Structures are given as structure tokens and as C-alpha cells.
Amino acid sequence: MATINDNYLKLKAGYLFPEIARRVNAFAQANADAKIIKLGIGDVTEPLPQACRTAMIQATEEMGVSETFKGYGPEQGYAWLREKIAHHDFQARGCEVDADEIFISDGSKCDTGNILEIFGNNNTIAVTDPVYPVYVDTNVMAGNTGDAKKNGEYEGLVYLPITAENNFTAEIPGEKVDLIYLCFPNNPTGATASKEDLQAWVDYAQANNSIIFFDAAYEAYITDSSIPHSIYEIEGARDCAIEFRSFSKNAGFTGTRCALTVVPKTLTAKAEDGSDVELWKLWNRRQSTKFNGVSYIVQRGAEAVYSQEGKEQIQQLVSFYLENAKIIREKLTAAGLQVHGGVNAPYVWVKTPNELSSWDFFDKLLNTCNVVGTPGSGFGAAGEGYFRISAFNSRKNVEEAMKRITEKFKV
């Protein structure tokens, strides 16, 4: 008889965003005339940059000519794209990252889950709370946790609260952990980490032989020159960190799919016999075995991000969403709500008023203002009493949503 992976049965009733969709669909069916504005998921709305579109059109034409047609590409990504990433995103910031340490993929969401395949099931794993749900759920699926507790936390994980009391900066754990998930600029709180904060994490990881999984998907939104864009700007990070990046939130590739993971060749972990094993070799083998690479057309589009025209157009996109975040932040603050984030990040983290629960506030905004956000409790126990609003939408929708909230919603 065929059996299943019982770890999937540990997962809570529904992934956060499908549950949001269920509630919104039910409301829409009961209120056919309601004009719902969705500021929930972090999906971009503005068109792909012209430079990327032009490059992909040219690449498509190349696929129609025998002399320039491309079949299977390298699973790690084409060298010309990896070289540009290494130069512009890392080496230009003083980071020691070589092109062959970069692996092109179809999404950092995929990579942050797939990376677990090269690690054992006996690691102690730390996640921030609130946290991007994929980090937790993929560990549940992989068998790295126990069952879910009543507050939503899973047995076997070490939770690091990110709260107003600690300025939304994850505190170093008082115990030894092996794998650490960090995301800065943070999803969902919009908080950032200073160089001193990240140095403390790197020092901890080196002292404890830990590995940091550093999700830098939103680094393009950093406008403060004192805030690091990469973990590799921190001394010693090459020996203890893997970094994940994406073209989704800077270049609008959410529907186009292209991302990257950096695994330094100096990074090692222990085998069962106590020997040191290079993680680069394991990840390279995993990708070569289970992944056929991102399409040539998409990689040409990603390469165009680094052209002069591409850089200018990307900056315009990022500035557009940051202006949305500013509007959200200022309007909600004026409405009397306690607001965090939205400065060096595209997310605004709102304290729910009048001691409303996260889901009660979700329902109230939906029913009163026909505006959708994301309940903070969906990101973890410490997210209860908070609410995430995304700046990824049109200016018209953002302004209308804020108008409705300030006019109809009373704190």
C-alpha cells in the first residue's frame, strides 16, 4: 500500500494566503457590487521594465533561428548573467562573491525551501516571529519539526520574537542553534538590520558553527546608505551564510520567475562522520539533478536589469512602490493607527486598534472599507495584534484604499 509523507498532516489548516482568498471570495460573492482593493500579498502590479521586455523579445526571436536557438541551458544559470550579478550586486559593494558561487533559479521561495534538502534532520532551527510562512512550512514538510502547538508554533523550532519592544530586530538566541533564517528588509514587518546587527549574527554563527539563511528579496528598497544590502558586506559572512535574492520585487518578475542563491565555496557543514563538507558541491549536485534551469528568454530579461536603461527603470519601479508605502504610512498614522515599516521596505506593519485580533481587523477592513491586507497572526504568534499592508499596487488603488480607511474606519 502506498503511504504518504505524514509530515504534511502537521501543517495547519491552510496556508495563509489561500485562507485570505477564501474569505475574500466569500465576501465578494455576498457583495457583488463591492469594489475590493487588495493590499495583501506582495505581488507587483506595474509592467515589466522596457529594457527587460526588449531583451526578452530579442531572445524570443533568437529562439526562432537555428543558429541562435538554445536548448537546455546550464542548471546553474548562464555565465553572462551570473557574471553581471556578481559584479553589480556584490563586488560593487565590496562583497567577495564570484560568479560561479551564484545559482540562478525560478524563485527564492523555491530555494529557501529546497535548500533544506542538503541539510540533515537533526539540526536545531531558528526562525524569527513573525516570519515568512514558507520558512516554517517547508521545515514541517521536511520533518524538521514536531506538531503544531495551540499558539501556532511548532515543536522543535526556536522562535525569535520581533516586536516593538526590541525595535523589530531579532535578538541573538541564548541557546545554540544550527540553522538561522533572517529576512531583511523584513517580511512582514518592514524592519531593517544595521551592519552592527548583522555582524552580531555572523559572530554568533561563527562561534556556534551555524549557517545563516539570509533572504534579501527586498534589498532594492533600502534607501539608507548605512544599511547593508547583503550579508556578505559583513566580515566573516562567507564562512557562515547563504543568501537568497529575487528579481520579483525589484524588476517585477513575479510572473516571469527568476531569482538567485549564493553559496560561497568556503562554506562547509559537518557530515555524520564529523568531516567538513562543502555546501557548494551539495547544492550544485541538487540543482543539477532536480532542476533544468531558468529559460534562456527569462535570463536575458534578467540580464537587462543591469544595463544603464534597466537600472534607471528599476529605480523608477522601486521608487514608485516606496512612494505607495509612504502614502500608506502617512495616511494610516494620520488616522490614528500605530504604524511601523514602509521606509526601506515595501511593507507597512500596523498595530491593530482597540485590541482587535489580526483576523478581526482583517474582517473589519474588508467589510467596512472593502480593503484586503494580511493578518499578522498568519506570520506567527508574535504577529498577533498586527496587520501587514503591501505597497505593491497601483497608485490609484493605494490612494483610494487609504481614502476609504481614513473616512470609514474609526480608531
Short mmCIF file of C-alpha atoms in Angstrom, two decimals:
data_model
loop_
_atom_site.label_atom_id
_atom_site.label_comp_id
_atom_site.label_asym_id
_atom_site.label_seq_id
_atom_site.Cartn_x
_atom_site.Cartn_y
_atom_site.Cartn_z
CA MET A 1 0.00 0.00 0.00
CA ALA A 2 1.29 3.45 -0.91
CA THR A 3 1.91 5.72 2.06
CA ILE A 4 2.21 9.49 2.37
CA ASN A 5 4.66 11.86 3.94
CA ASP A 6 2.90 12.23 7.30
CA ASN A 7 4.73 15.49 7.95
CA TYR A 8 2.23 17.20 5.63
CA LEU A 9 -0.50 16.31 8.11
CA LYS A 10 1.20 18.51 10.70
CA LEU A 11 0.58 21.60 8.61
CA LYS A 12 -2.02 23.97 9.95
CA ALA A 13 -5.44 24.11 8.26
CA GLY A 14 -4.44 26.36 5.41
CA TYR A 15 -1.53 28.35 4.09
CA LEU A 16 -2.09 32.00 4.97
CA PHE A 17 -2.82 33.38 1.52
CA PRO A 18 -5.31 30.70 0.43
CA GLU A 19 -7.26 31.44 3.62
CA ILE A 20 -7.29 35.12 2.75
CA ALA A 21 -8.51 34.26 -0.75
CA ARG A 22 -11.28 32.09 0.70
CA ARG A 23 -12.58 34.90 2.90
CA VAL A 24 -12.34 37.49 0.15
CA ASN A 25 -14.14 35.25 -2.35
CA ALA A 26 -16.93 34.58 0.14
CA PHE A 27 -17.32 38.32 0.75
CA ALA A 28 -17.28 39.08 -2.99
CA GLN A 29 -19.98 36.52 -3.69
CA ALA A 30 -22.19 38.01 -0.98
CA ASN A 31 -21.44 41.59 -2.05
CA ALA A 32 -21.34 41.60 -5.82
CA ASP A 33 -21.17 45.39 -6.11
CA ALA A 34 -18.26 45.82 -3.71
CA LYS A 35 -15.08 47.17 -5.29
CA ILE A 36 -12.42 45.29 -3.37
CA ILE A 37 -8.87 46.64 -3.24
CA LYS A 38 -6.24 44.03 -2.40
CA LEU A 39 -3.19 45.19 -0.49
CA GLY A 40 -2.49 41.74 0.89
CA ILE A 41 0.01 39.57 -0.96
CA GLY A 42 3.31 41.01 -2.10
CA ASP A 43 2.56 40.74 -5.82
CA VAL A 44 3.67 43.59 -8.05
CA THR A 45 1.26 45.38 -10.37
CA GLU A 46 3.35 47.58 -12.66
CA PRO A 47 4.58 46.39 -16.11
CA LEU A 48 7.98 44.83 -16.63
CA PRO A 49 10.70 47.40 -17.38
CA GLN A 50 11.06 48.20 -21.07
CA ALA A 51 14.70 47.10 -21.06
CA CYS A 52 13.70 43.64 -19.84
CA ARG A 53 10.84 43.34 -22.33
CA THR A 54 13.06 44.36 -25.21
CA ALA A 55 15.72 41.82 -24.20
CA MET A 56 13.16 39.03 -23.91
CA ILE A 57 11.63 39.88 -27.30
CA GLN A 58 15.10 39.71 -28.86
CA ALA A 59 15.77 36.41 -27.10
CA THR A 60 12.47 35.04 -28.39
CA GLU A 61 13.50 35.95 -31.93
CA GLU A 62 16.80 34.16 -31.38
CA MET A 63 14.88 31.03 -30.44
CA GLY A 64 13.31 31.09 -33.90
CA VAL A 65 16.63 30.87 -35.76
CA SER A 66 18.67 27.67 -35.93
CA GLU A 67 21.99 29.45 -35.44
CA THR A 68 20.88 31.17 -32.21
CA PHE A 69 18.38 28.64 -30.87
CA LYS A 70 19.02 27.49 -27.30
CA GLY A 71 18.07 24.12 -25.83
CA TYR A 72 18.97 23.03 -22.33
CA GLY A 73 20.98 25.68 -20.57
CA PRO A 74 23.34 25.21 -17.63
CA GLU A 75 21.41 24.28 -14.49
CA GLN A 76 23.39 26.90 -12.56
CA GLY A 77 22.42 29.69 -14.98
CA TYR A 78 24.19 31.24 -17.96
CA ALA A 79 27.63 32.62 -17.17
CA TRP A 80 26.87 36.04 -18.69
CA LEU A 81 24.03 36.60 -16.20
CA ARG A 82 25.91 35.26 -13.19
CA GLU A 83 28.89 37.48 -14.01
CA LYS A 84 26.73 40.60 -14.16
CA ILE A 85 25.05 39.73 -10.86
CA ALA A 86 28.40 39.13 -9.19
CA HIS A 87 29.77 42.45 -10.43
CA HIS A 88 26.79 44.76 -9.91
CA ASP A 89 25.08 43.28 -6.85
CA PHE A 90 28.06 42.11 -4.83
CA GLN A 91 31.53 43.08 -5.97
CA ALA A 92 30.47 46.72 -6.48
CA ARG A 93 29.54 46.74 -2.76
CA GLY A 94 32.85 45.23 -1.71
CA CYS A 95 31.47 41.71 -1.33
CA GLU A 96 33.70 38.77 -2.19
CA VAL A 97 31.26 36.78 -4.35
CA ASP A 98 32.34 35.02 -7.55
CA ALA A 99 30.06 34.31 -10.49
CA ASP A 100 30.34 30.55 -10.05
CA GLU A 101 29.04 30.86 -6.49
CA ILE A 102 25.72 32.17 -7.87
CA PHE A 103 22.92 29.79 -8.84
CA ILE A 104 20.05 31.11 -10.99
CA SER A 105 16.62 29.71 -10.13
CA ASP A 106 12.91 30.27 -10.73
CA GLY A 107 12.26 31.82 -7.32
CA SER A 108 13.76 32.47 -3.91
CA LYS A 109 10.60 31.00 -2.36
CA CYS A 110 11.57 27.71 -4.00
CA ASP A 111 15.21 28.00 -2.99
CA THR A 112 14.55 28.75 0.69
CA GLY A 113 12.56 25.52 0.83
CA ASN A 114 14.76 23.39 -1.41
CA ILE A 115 17.95 24.32 0.46
CA LEU A 116 16.80 22.08 3.31
CA GLU A 117 17.48 19.03 1.14
CA ILE A 118 21.23 19.37 1.62
CA PHE A 119 20.95 19.58 5.42
CA GLY A 120 20.19 16.82 7.90
CA ASN A 121 17.09 16.43 10.05
CA ASN A 122 18.99 16.74 13.31
CA ASN A 123 19.66 20.48 13.10
CA THR A 124 18.23 22.97 15.58
CA ILE A 125 16.46 25.61 13.51
CA ALA A 126 15.69 29.21 14.46
CA VAL A 127 13.12 31.43 12.76
CA THR A 128 12.03 34.94 13.55
CA ASP A 129 8.47 35.51 14.74
CA PRO A 130 6.63 36.91 12.84
CA VAL A 131 8.11 35.07 9.86
CA TYR A 132 7.56 34.43 6.16
CA PRO A 133 5.39 31.27 6.42
CA VAL A 134 7.37 29.35 3.79
CA TYR A 135 10.37 29.04 6.12
CA VAL A 136 8.28 27.25 8.73
CA ASP A 137 6.05 25.18 6.46
CA THR A 138 8.92 23.76 4.41
CA ASN A 139 10.63 22.64 7.61
CA VAL A 140 7.40 20.95 8.68
CA MET A 141 7.20 19.20 5.31
CA ALA A 142 10.82 18.08 5.61
CA GLY A 143 10.22 16.51 9.01
CA ASN A 144 12.31 19.03 10.94
CA THR A 145 9.59 19.87 13.47
CA GLY A 146 7.15 18.30 15.86
CA ASP A 147 3.42 19.02 15.92
CA ALA A 148 1.83 22.46 15.96
CA LYS A 149 1.02 23.88 19.38
CA LYS A 150 -2.15 25.79 20.25
CA ASN A 151 -0.50 29.16 19.61
CA GLY A 152 0.54 28.05 16.12
CA GLU A 153 4.20 27.45 16.90
CA TYR A 154 5.76 24.11 16.02
CA GLU A 155 7.59 21.93 18.47
CA GLY A 156 11.28 21.68 17.67
CA LEU A 157 11.71 25.19 16.24
CA VAL A 158 13.36 28.06 18.10
CA TYR A 159 11.30 31.22 17.70
CA LEU A 160 12.95 34.64 17.88
CA PRO A 161 10.30 37.31 18.51
CA ILE A 162 10.46 40.54 16.50
CA THR A 163 8.44 43.10 18.43
CA ALA A 164 8.08 46.81 19.04
CA GLU A 165 9.86 46.25 22.35
CA ASN A 166 13.07 45.12 20.59
CA ASN A 167 12.61 47.57 17.70
CA PHE A 168 11.66 44.68 15.41
CA THR A 169 15.22 43.39 15.40
CA ALA A 170 15.74 39.68 16.04
CA GLU A 171 17.68 39.03 19.21
CA ILE A 172 20.57 36.58 19.36
CA PRO A 173 19.30 33.30 20.89
CA GLY A 174 20.53 32.28 24.30
CA GLU A 175 20.98 28.71 23.12
CA LYS A 176 22.93 27.08 20.32
CA VAL A 177 21.10 26.75 17.01
CA ASP A 178 22.39 25.31 13.74
CA LEU A 179 20.31 26.94 11.01
CA ILE A 180 19.04 30.53 11.25
CA TYR A 181 16.52 32.24 8.94
CA LEU A 182 16.93 36.01 8.64
CA CYS A 183 15.00 38.25 6.25
CA PHE A 184 15.95 41.93 5.98
CA PRO A 185 14.38 44.22 4.93
CA ASN A 186 11.90 42.11 6.82
CA ASN A 187 8.78 40.47 5.53
CA PRO A 188 6.30 41.16 7.10
CA THR A 189 7.35 43.96 9.49
CA GLY A 190 9.32 46.14 7.06
CA ALA A 191 12.15 46.41 9.61
CA THR A 192 15.80 46.60 8.59
CA ALA A 193 19.02 45.35 10.17
CA SER A 194 22.04 47.55 10.72
CA LYS A 195 25.59 46.48 10.00
CA GLU A 196 26.11 46.07 13.74
CA ASP A 197 23.03 43.83 14.00
CA LEU A 198 24.21 41.57 11.19
CA GLN A 199 27.77 41.48 12.50
CA ALA A 200 26.42 40.16 15.79
CA TRP A 201 24.61 37.38 13.93
CA VAL A 202 27.68 36.48 11.89
CA ASP A 203 29.81 36.42 15.05
CA TYR A 204 27.25 34.14 16.71
CA ALA A 205 27.13 31.83 13.67
CA GLN A 206 30.91 31.57 13.53
CA ALA A 207 31.15 30.85 17.25
CA ASN A 208 28.50 28.13 17.06
CA ASN A 209 29.25 26.66 13.60
CA SER A 210 25.79 27.79 12.49
CA ILE A 211 24.55 28.59 8.99
CA ILE A 212 22.51 31.75 8.29
CA PHE A 213 19.88 31.64 5.54
CA PHE A 214 19.73 35.32 4.58
CA ASP A 215 16.72 36.34 2.49
CA ALA A 216 17.49 39.65 0.77
CA ALA A 217 14.49 39.68 -1.57
CA TYR A 218 13.71 43.31 -0.70
CA GLU A 219 17.22 44.77 -0.66
CA ALA A 220 16.43 47.09 -3.59
CA TYR A 221 14.12 49.07 -1.28
CA ILE A 222 16.93 50.14 1.04
CA THR A 223 17.48 53.88 0.67
CA ASP A 224 19.52 54.41 3.84
CA SER A 225 23.19 54.15 2.82
CA SER A 226 24.18 52.85 6.26
CA ILE A 227 22.05 49.69 5.94
CA PRO A 228 23.71 46.64 4.30
CA HIS A 229 22.10 45.20 1.17
CA SER A 230 23.88 41.85 1.51
CA ILE A 231 25.02 39.65 4.37
CA TYR A 232 28.35 39.44 2.54
CA GLU A 233 29.02 43.08 3.40
CA ILE A 234 29.67 41.71 6.89
CA GLU A 235 33.11 40.38 7.76
CA GLY A 236 33.12 36.60 8.12
CA ALA A 237 29.76 36.03 6.41
CA ARG A 238 31.27 33.92 3.63
CA ASP A 239 32.03 31.26 6.21
CA CYS A 240 28.53 31.08 7.68
CA ALA A 241 25.84 32.40 5.31
CA ILE A 242 23.80 31.54 2.22
CA GLU A 243 21.99 34.45 0.57
CA PHE A 244 18.76 34.38 -1.44
CA ARG A 245 17.72 37.11 -3.87
CA SER A 246 14.95 37.64 -6.38
CA PHE A 247 14.10 39.67 -9.46
CA SER A 248 10.43 39.59 -8.43
CA LYS A 249 10.19 42.69 -6.25
CA ASN A 250 12.71 44.97 -7.95
CA ALA A 251 12.11 44.16 -11.64
CA GLY A 252 8.54 42.86 -11.34
CA PHE A 253 9.38 39.25 -12.23
CA THR A 254 6.70 37.68 -10.00
CA GLY A 255 5.03 36.17 -13.07
CA THR A 256 8.24 35.83 -15.08
CA ARG A 257 10.22 33.88 -12.44
CA CYS A 258 13.90 34.45 -11.88
CA ALA A 259 15.96 34.51 -8.70
CA LEU A 260 19.35 33.52 -7.36
CA THR A 261 21.06 31.86 -4.45
CA VAL A 262 24.65 32.48 -3.39
CA VAL A 263 26.54 29.58 -1.82
CA PRO A 264 30.18 30.52 -1.09
CA LYS A 265 32.72 27.83 -1.87
CA THR A 266 34.30 28.42 1.53
CA LEU A 267 31.08 27.40 3.32
CA THR A 268 31.07 23.97 4.97
CA ALA A 269 28.94 21.86 7.32
CA LYS A 270 29.56 18.59 9.11
CA ALA A 271 28.88 15.11 7.77
CA GLU A 272 27.76 12.35 10.14
CA ASP A 273 31.35 11.18 10.49
CA GLY A 274 32.43 14.67 11.61
CA SER A 275 34.19 15.63 8.39
CA ASP A 276 33.69 19.02 6.74
CA VAL A 277 31.69 19.04 3.51
CA GLU A 278 31.49 21.93 1.03
CA LEU A 279 27.87 23.02 0.74
CA TRP A 280 28.50 24.45 -2.74
CA LYS A 281 29.13 20.94 -4.05
CA LEU A 282 25.93 19.59 -2.47
CA TRP A 283 23.76 22.43 -3.77
CA ASN A 284 25.34 22.15 -7.21
CA ARG A 285 24.54 18.44 -7.26
CA ARG A 286 20.99 19.06 -6.06
CA GLN A 287 20.34 21.67 -8.76
CA SER A 288 21.98 19.60 -11.48
CA THR A 289 19.82 16.61 -10.54
CA LYS A 290 16.44 18.22 -9.82
CA PHE A 291 16.41 21.45 -11.79
CA ASN A 292 16.75 22.14 -15.51
CA GLY A 293 17.44 25.83 -15.18
CA VAL A 294 15.58 29.06 -15.94
CA SER A 295 14.67 29.67 -19.57
CA TYR A 296 17.11 31.48 -21.83
CA ILE A 297 14.49 34.12 -22.61
CA VAL A 298 13.88 34.96 -18.96
CA GLN A 299 17.60 35.07 -18.16
CA ARG A 300 18.14 37.54 -20.99
CA GLY A 301 15.40 39.66 -19.44
CA ALA A 302 17.14 39.47 -16.07
CA GLU A 303 20.46 40.41 -17.65
CA ALA A 304 18.88 43.63 -18.93
CA VAL A 305 18.29 44.70 -15.33
CA TYR A 306 21.99 45.57 -15.23
CA SER A 307 22.03 47.73 -18.37
CA GLN A 308 22.00 51.50 -17.88
CA GLU A 309 18.41 51.69 -19.10
CA GLY A 310 17.46 48.75 -16.92
CA LYS A 311 18.97 50.28 -13.80
CA GLU A 312 17.09 53.54 -14.36
CA GLN A 313 13.80 51.75 -14.99
CA ILE A 314 14.24 49.50 -11.94
CA GLN A 315 14.87 52.55 -9.78
CA GLN A 316 11.67 54.12 -11.09
CA LEU A 317 9.72 50.98 -10.20
CA VAL A 318 11.20 50.76 -6.71
CA SER A 319 10.60 54.47 -6.11
CA PHE A 320 7.01 54.07 -7.24
CA TYR A 321 6.30 51.35 -4.67
CA LEU A 322 8.21 53.22 -1.96
CA GLU A 323 6.01 56.25 -2.61
CA ASN A 324 3.00 53.97 -2.21
CA ALA A 325 4.42 52.83 1.12
CA LYS A 326 4.90 56.44 2.19
CA ILE A 327 1.28 57.26 1.35
CA ILE A 328 0.05 54.23 3.31
CA ARG A 329 2.28 55.01 6.28
CA GLU A 330 1.34 58.69 6.46
CA LYS A 331 -2.39 58.23 5.93
CA LEU A 332 -2.71 55.44 8.48
CA THR A 333 -0.66 57.39 11.00
CA ALA A 334 -2.92 60.41 10.48
CA ALA A 335 -5.90 58.11 11.04
CA GLY A 336 -4.57 57.35 14.49
CA LEU A 337 -3.10 53.92 13.83
CA GLN A 338 0.30 52.84 15.14
CA VAL A 339 2.46 52.14 12.09
CA HIS A 340 5.89 50.57 11.54
CA GLY A 341 7.99 49.83 8.43
CA GLY A 342 7.36 51.23 4.97
CA VAL A 343 10.58 53.28 4.85
CA ASN A 344 13.28 50.95 3.50
CA ALA A 345 10.76 48.25 2.64
CA PRO A 346 7.50 47.87 0.67
CA TYR A 347 5.51 46.62 3.68
CA VAL A 348 3.72 48.59 6.38
CA TRP A 349 3.19 46.82 9.71
CA VAL A 350 0.14 48.14 11.53
CA LYS A 351 -0.84 47.64 15.18
CA THR A 352 -4.49 46.66 15.26
CA PRO A 353 -6.56 49.21 17.21
CA ASN A 354 -8.84 48.64 20.17
CA GLU A 355 -7.20 45.29 20.94
CA LEU A 356 -8.74 43.69 17.87
CA SER A 357 -7.25 40.36 16.83
CA SER A 358 -5.44 40.25 13.50
CA TRP A 359 -8.24 38.32 11.78
CA ASP A 360 -10.96 40.52 13.34
CA PHE A 361 -9.18 43.57 11.94
CA PHE A 362 -8.94 41.82 8.57
CA ASP A 363 -12.70 41.19 8.56
CA LYS A 364 -13.44 44.73 9.75
CA LEU A 365 -11.38 46.34 6.97
CA LEU A 366 -12.88 44.00 4.39
CA ASN A 367 -16.46 44.63 5.46
CA THR A 368 -16.15 48.32 6.30
CA CYS A 369 -13.72 49.54 3.64
CA ASN A 370 -13.59 46.68 1.14
CA VAL A 371 -9.80 46.68 1.59
CA VAL A 372 -7.73 43.50 1.96
CA GLY A 373 -4.50 43.21 3.93
CA THR A 374 -2.73 40.34 5.67
CA PRO A 375 -3.40 39.34 9.29
CA GLY A 376 -0.20 39.48 11.31
CA SER A 377 -1.05 36.28 13.18
CA GLY A 378 -0.64 34.42 9.90
CA PHE A 379 3.08 35.13 10.15
CA GLY A 380 3.45 33.69 13.64
CA ALA A 381 2.34 34.04 17.25
CA ALA A 382 4.20 37.34 17.74
CA GLY A 383 2.31 38.76 14.76
CA GLU A 384 -0.99 38.60 16.62
CA GLY A 385 -2.41 42.08 17.05
CA TYR A 386 -0.68 43.33 13.89
CA PHE A 387 -1.59 43.64 10.24
CA ARG A 388 0.54 43.85 7.08
CA ILE A 389 -0.35 46.19 4.22
CA SER A 390 1.54 45.86 0.96
CA ALA A 391 2.63 48.81 -1.17
CA PHE A 392 2.53 46.64 -4.28
CA ASN A 393 -0.43 48.07 -6.15
CA SER A 394 -1.39 50.93 -8.46
CA ARG A 395 -1.24 54.48 -7.14
CA LYS A 396 -4.95 54.84 -7.81
CA ASN A 397 -5.79 51.79 -5.70
CA VAL A 398 -3.47 52.78 -2.86
CA GLU A 399 -4.91 56.29 -2.67
CA GLU A 400 -8.48 55.01 -2.84
CA ALA A 401 -7.84 52.39 -0.16
CA MET A 402 -6.35 54.99 2.18
CA LYS A 403 -9.27 57.34 1.46
CA ARG A 404 -11.73 54.64 2.44
CA ILE A 405 -9.86 53.73 5.60
CA THR A 406 -9.47 57.31 6.81
CA GLU A 407 -13.11 58.16 6.02
CA LYS A 408 -14.91 54.96 7.06
CA PHE A 409 -12.74 53.36 9.67
CA LYS A 410 -12.70 54.93 13.09
CA VAL A 411 -9.96 54.07 15.58
#
